[in-house]
mmCIF file of C-alpha atoms in Angstrom:
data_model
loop_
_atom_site.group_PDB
_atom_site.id
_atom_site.type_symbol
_atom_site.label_atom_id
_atom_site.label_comp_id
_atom_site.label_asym_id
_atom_site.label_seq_id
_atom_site.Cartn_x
_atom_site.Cartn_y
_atom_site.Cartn_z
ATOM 1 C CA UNK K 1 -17.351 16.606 -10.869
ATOM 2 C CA UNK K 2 -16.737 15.318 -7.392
ATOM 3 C CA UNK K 3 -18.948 13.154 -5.339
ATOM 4 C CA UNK K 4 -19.018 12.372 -1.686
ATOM 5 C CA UNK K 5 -20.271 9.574 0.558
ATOM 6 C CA UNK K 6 -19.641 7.912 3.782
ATOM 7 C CA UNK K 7 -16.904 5.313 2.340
ATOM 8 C CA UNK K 8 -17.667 3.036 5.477
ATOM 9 C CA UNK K 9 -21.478 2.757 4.133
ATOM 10 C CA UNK K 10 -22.027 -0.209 1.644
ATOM 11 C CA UNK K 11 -24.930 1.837 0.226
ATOM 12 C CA UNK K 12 -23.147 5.152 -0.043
ATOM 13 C CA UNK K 13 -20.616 3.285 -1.894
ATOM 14 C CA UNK K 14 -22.812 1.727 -4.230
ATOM 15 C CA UNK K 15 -25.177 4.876 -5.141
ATOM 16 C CA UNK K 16 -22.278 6.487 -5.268
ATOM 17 C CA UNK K 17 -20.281 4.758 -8.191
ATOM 18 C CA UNK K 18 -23.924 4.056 -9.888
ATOM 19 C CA UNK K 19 -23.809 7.825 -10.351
ATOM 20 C CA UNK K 20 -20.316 8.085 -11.305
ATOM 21 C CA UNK K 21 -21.149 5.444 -13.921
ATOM 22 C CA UNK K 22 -24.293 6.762 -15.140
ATOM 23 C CA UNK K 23 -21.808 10.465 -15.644
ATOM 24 C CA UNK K 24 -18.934 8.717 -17.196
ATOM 25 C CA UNK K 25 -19.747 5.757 -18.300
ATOM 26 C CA UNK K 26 -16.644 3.759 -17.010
ATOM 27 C CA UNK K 27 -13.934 4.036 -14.152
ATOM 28 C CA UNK K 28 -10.207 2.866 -15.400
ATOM 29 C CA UNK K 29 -9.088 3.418 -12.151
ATOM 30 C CA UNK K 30 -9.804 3.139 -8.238
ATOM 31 C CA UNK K 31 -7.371 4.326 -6.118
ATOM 32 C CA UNK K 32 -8.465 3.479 -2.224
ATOM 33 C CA UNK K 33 -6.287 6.009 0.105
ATOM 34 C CA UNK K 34 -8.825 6.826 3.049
ATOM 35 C CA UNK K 35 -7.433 6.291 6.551
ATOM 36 C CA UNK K 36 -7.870 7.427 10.068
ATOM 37 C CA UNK K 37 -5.814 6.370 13.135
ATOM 38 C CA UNK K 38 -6.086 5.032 16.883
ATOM 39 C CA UNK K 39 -2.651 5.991 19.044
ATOM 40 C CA UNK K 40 -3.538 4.280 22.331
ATOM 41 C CA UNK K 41 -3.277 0.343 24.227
ATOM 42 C CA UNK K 42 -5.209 -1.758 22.615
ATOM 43 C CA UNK K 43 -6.739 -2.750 25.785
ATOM 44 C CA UNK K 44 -8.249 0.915 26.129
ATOM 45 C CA UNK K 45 -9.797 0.964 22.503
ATOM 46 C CA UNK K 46 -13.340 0.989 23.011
ATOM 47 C CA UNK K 47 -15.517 -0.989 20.791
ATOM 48 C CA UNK K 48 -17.440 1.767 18.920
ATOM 49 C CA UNK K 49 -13.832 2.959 17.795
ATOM 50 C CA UNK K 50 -12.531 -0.445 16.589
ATOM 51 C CA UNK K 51 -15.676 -0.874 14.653
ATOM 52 C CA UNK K 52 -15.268 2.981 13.232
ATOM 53 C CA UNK K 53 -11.523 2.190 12.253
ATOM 54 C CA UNK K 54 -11.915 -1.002 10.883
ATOM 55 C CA UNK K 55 -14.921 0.385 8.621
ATOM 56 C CA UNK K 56 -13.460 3.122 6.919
ATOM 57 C CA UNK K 57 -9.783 1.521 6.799
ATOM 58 C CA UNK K 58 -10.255 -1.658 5.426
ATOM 59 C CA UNK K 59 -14.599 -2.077 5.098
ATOM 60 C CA UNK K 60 -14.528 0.561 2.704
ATOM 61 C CA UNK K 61 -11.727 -0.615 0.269
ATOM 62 C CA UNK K 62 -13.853 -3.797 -0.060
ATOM 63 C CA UNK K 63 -16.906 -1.909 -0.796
ATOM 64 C CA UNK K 64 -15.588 0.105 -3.719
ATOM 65 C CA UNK K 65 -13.392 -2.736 -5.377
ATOM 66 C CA UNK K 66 -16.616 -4.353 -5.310
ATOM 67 C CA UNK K 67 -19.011 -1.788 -6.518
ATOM 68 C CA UNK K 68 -16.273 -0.991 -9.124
ATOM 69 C CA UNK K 69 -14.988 -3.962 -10.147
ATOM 70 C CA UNK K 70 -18.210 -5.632 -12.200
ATOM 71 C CA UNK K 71 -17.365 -3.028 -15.018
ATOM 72 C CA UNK K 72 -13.954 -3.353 -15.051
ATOM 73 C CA UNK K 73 -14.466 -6.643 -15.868
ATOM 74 C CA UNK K 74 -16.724 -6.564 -18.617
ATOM 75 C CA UNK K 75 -14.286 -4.498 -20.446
ATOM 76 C CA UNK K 76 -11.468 -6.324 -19.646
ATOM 77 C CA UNK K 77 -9.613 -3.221 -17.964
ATOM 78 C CA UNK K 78 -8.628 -1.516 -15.163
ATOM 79 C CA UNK K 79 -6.129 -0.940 -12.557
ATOM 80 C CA UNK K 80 -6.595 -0.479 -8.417
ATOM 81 C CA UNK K 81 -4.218 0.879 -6.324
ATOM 82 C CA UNK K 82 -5.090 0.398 -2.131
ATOM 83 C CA UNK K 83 -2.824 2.236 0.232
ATOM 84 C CA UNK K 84 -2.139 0.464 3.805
ATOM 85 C CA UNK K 85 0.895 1.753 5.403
ATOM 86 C CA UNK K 86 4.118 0.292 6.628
ATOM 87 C CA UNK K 87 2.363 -0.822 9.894
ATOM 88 C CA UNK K 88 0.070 -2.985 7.926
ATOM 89 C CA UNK K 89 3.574 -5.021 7.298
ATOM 90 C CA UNK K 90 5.340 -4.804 10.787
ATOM 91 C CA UNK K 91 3.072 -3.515 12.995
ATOM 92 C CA UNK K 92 2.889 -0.350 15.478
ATOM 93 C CA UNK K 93 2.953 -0.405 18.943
ATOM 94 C CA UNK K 94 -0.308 1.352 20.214
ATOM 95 C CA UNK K 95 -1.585 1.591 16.585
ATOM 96 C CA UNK K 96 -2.972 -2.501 16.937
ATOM 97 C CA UNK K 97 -6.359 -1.662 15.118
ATOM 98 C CA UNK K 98 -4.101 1.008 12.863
ATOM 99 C CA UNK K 99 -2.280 -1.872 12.064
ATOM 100 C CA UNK K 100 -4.725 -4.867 11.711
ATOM 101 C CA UNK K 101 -7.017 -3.093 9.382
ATOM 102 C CA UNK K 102 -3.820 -1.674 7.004
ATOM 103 C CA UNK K 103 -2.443 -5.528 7.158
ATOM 104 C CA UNK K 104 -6.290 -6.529 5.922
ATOM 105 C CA UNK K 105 -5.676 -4.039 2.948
ATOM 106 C CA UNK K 106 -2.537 -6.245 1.545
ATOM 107 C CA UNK K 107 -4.050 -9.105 2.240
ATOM 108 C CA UNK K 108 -7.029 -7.995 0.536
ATOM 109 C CA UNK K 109 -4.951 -6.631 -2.234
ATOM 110 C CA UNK K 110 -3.507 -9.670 -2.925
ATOM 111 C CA UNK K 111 -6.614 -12.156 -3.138
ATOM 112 C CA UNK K 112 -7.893 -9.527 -5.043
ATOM 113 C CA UNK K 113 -5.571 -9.517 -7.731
ATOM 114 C CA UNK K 114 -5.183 -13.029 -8.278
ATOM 115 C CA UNK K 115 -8.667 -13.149 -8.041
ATOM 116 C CA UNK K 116 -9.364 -10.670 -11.223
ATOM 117 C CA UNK K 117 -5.866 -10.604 -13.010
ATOM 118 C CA UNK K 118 -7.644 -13.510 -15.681
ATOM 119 C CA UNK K 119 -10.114 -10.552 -16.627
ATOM 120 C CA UNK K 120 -7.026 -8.058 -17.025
ATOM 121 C CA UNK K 121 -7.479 -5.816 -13.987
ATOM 122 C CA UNK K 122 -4.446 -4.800 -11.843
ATOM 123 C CA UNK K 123 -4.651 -4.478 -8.571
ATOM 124 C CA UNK K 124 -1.584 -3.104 -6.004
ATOM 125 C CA UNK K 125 -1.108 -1.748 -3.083
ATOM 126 C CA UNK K 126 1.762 0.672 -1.566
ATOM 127 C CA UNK K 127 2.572 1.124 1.787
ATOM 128 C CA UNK K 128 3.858 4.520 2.710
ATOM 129 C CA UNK K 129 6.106 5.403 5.907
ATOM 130 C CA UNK K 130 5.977 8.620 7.768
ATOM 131 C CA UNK K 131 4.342 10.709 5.560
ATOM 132 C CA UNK K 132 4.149 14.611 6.567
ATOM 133 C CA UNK K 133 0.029 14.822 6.709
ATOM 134 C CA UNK K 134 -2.233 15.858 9.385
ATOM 135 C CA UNK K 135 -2.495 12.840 10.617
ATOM 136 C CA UNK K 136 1.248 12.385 11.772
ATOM 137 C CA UNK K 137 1.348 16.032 12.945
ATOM 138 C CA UNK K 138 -0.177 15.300 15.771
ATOM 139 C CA UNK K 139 2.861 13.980 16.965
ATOM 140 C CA UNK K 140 4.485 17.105 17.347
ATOM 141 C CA UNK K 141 7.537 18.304 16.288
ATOM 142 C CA UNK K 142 10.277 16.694 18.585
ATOM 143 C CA UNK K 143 8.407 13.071 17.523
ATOM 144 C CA UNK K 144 8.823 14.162 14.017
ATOM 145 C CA UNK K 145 12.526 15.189 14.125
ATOM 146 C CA UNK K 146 13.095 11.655 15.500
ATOM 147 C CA UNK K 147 11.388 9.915 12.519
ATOM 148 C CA UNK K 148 13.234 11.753 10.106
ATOM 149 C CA UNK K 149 16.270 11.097 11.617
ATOM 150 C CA UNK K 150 15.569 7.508 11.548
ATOM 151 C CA UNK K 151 14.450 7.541 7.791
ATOM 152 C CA UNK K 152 17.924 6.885 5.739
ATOM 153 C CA UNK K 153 16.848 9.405 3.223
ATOM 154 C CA UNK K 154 16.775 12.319 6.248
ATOM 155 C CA UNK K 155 13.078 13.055 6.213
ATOM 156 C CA UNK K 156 9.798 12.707 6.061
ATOM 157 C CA UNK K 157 7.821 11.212 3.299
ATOM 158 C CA UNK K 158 5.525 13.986 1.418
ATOM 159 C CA UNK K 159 1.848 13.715 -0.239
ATOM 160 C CA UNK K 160 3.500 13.761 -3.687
ATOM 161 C CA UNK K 161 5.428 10.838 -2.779
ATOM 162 C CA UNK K 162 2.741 8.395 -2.520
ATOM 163 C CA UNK K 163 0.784 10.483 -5.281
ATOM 164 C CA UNK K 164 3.636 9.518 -7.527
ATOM 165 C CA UNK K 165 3.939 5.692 -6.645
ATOM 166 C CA UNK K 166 0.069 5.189 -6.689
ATOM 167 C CA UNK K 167 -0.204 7.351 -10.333
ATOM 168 C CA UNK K 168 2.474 5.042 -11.437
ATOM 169 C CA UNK K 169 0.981 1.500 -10.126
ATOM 170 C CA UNK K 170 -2.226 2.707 -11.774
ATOM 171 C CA UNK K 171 -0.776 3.848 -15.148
ATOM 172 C CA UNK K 172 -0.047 1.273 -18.059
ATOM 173 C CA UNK K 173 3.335 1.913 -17.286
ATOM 174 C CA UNK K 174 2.757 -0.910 -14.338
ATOM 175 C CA UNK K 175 1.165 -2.985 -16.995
ATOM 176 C CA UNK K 176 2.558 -6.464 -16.175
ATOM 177 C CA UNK K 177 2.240 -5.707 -12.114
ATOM 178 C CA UNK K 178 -0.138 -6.795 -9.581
ATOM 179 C CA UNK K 179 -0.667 -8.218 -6.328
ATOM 180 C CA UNK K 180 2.157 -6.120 -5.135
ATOM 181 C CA UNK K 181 2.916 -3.820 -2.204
ATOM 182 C CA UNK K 182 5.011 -0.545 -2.784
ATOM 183 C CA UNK K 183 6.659 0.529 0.059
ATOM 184 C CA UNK K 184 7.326 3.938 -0.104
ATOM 185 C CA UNK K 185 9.091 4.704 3.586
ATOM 186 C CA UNK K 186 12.454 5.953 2.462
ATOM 187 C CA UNK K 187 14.029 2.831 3.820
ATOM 188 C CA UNK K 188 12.409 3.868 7.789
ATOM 189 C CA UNK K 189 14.610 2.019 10.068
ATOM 190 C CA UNK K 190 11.951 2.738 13.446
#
């Protein structure tokens, strides 16, 4: 069964896993990948669309460790996996809020896990490139070309990539890792 809520909505959140909880009892894993993007100066950024950004970027992967993270602890169990991007690292010229709010997830991330890692939860983080989503092809396709040819593996990162790097961060495979961040950019160069 799926659920949906406004992720940027403390509220939303927490009716949200209540009823997840009531349906399965338990969640063994969270994996935080929502994400939308501001290409523009920072000094044109109007306020209503730092605040939107900054919500559903970074507000809402604090909302749902915390709504999830009570239960995880009483049994002792469970894994999270955030996903920020390379920019939340380096930085991205006329991405600033992009890039602030991505940076807050590792930071986040990491204060997290050292904060629960005593009650045995995990908690990473991977950072992917240029991934080939809707979000990037709005670049068009000359911009893309370019990226690719500045990736050292010759192309663009695909969904599967990061699906593959969060399932394994969040299987017991990654058992003795957390407070890391998995970057998954085929080595971009940009």
């Amino acid at each position: 069964a799926f659920r949906t809520c406004d992720i940027a909505d403390s509220e939303q959140v927490n009716d949200t896993v209540a009823a997840i909880l009531k349906d399965y009892k338990h969640i063994d894993a969270l994996v935080n990948c929502a994400g939308i993007a501001y290409r523009g100066l920072l000094t044109d950024m109007p306020d209503a669309t730092w605040h939107h950004l900054l919500a559903t970027d970074l507000d809402s992967v604090f909302y749902l460790q915390r709504a999830v993270l009570p239960g995880m602890i009483s049994r002792g169990h469970g894994a999270i996996v955030n996903v920020s991007s390379m920019w939340g690292e380096v930085g991205a010229s006329c991405e600033a809020a992009y890039s602030a709010a991505k940076a807050g997830v590792i930071g986040l991330t990491k204060a997290t896990a050292k904060e629960v890692g005593p009650s045995g939860i995990r908690v990473n983080c991977v950072a992917p490139g240029v991934i080939d989503t809707d979000m990037v092809q709005v670049l068009g396709p000359e911009v893309l070309h370019d990226l690719a040819e500045q990736t050292p593996l010759g192309r663009l990162g695909t969904p599967q990539d990061i699906a593959n790097a969060v399932a394994f961060l969040a299987s017991e495979k990654a058992s003795f890792i957390t407070g890391q961040v998995l970057t998954v950019d085929g080595a971009f160069v940009g």
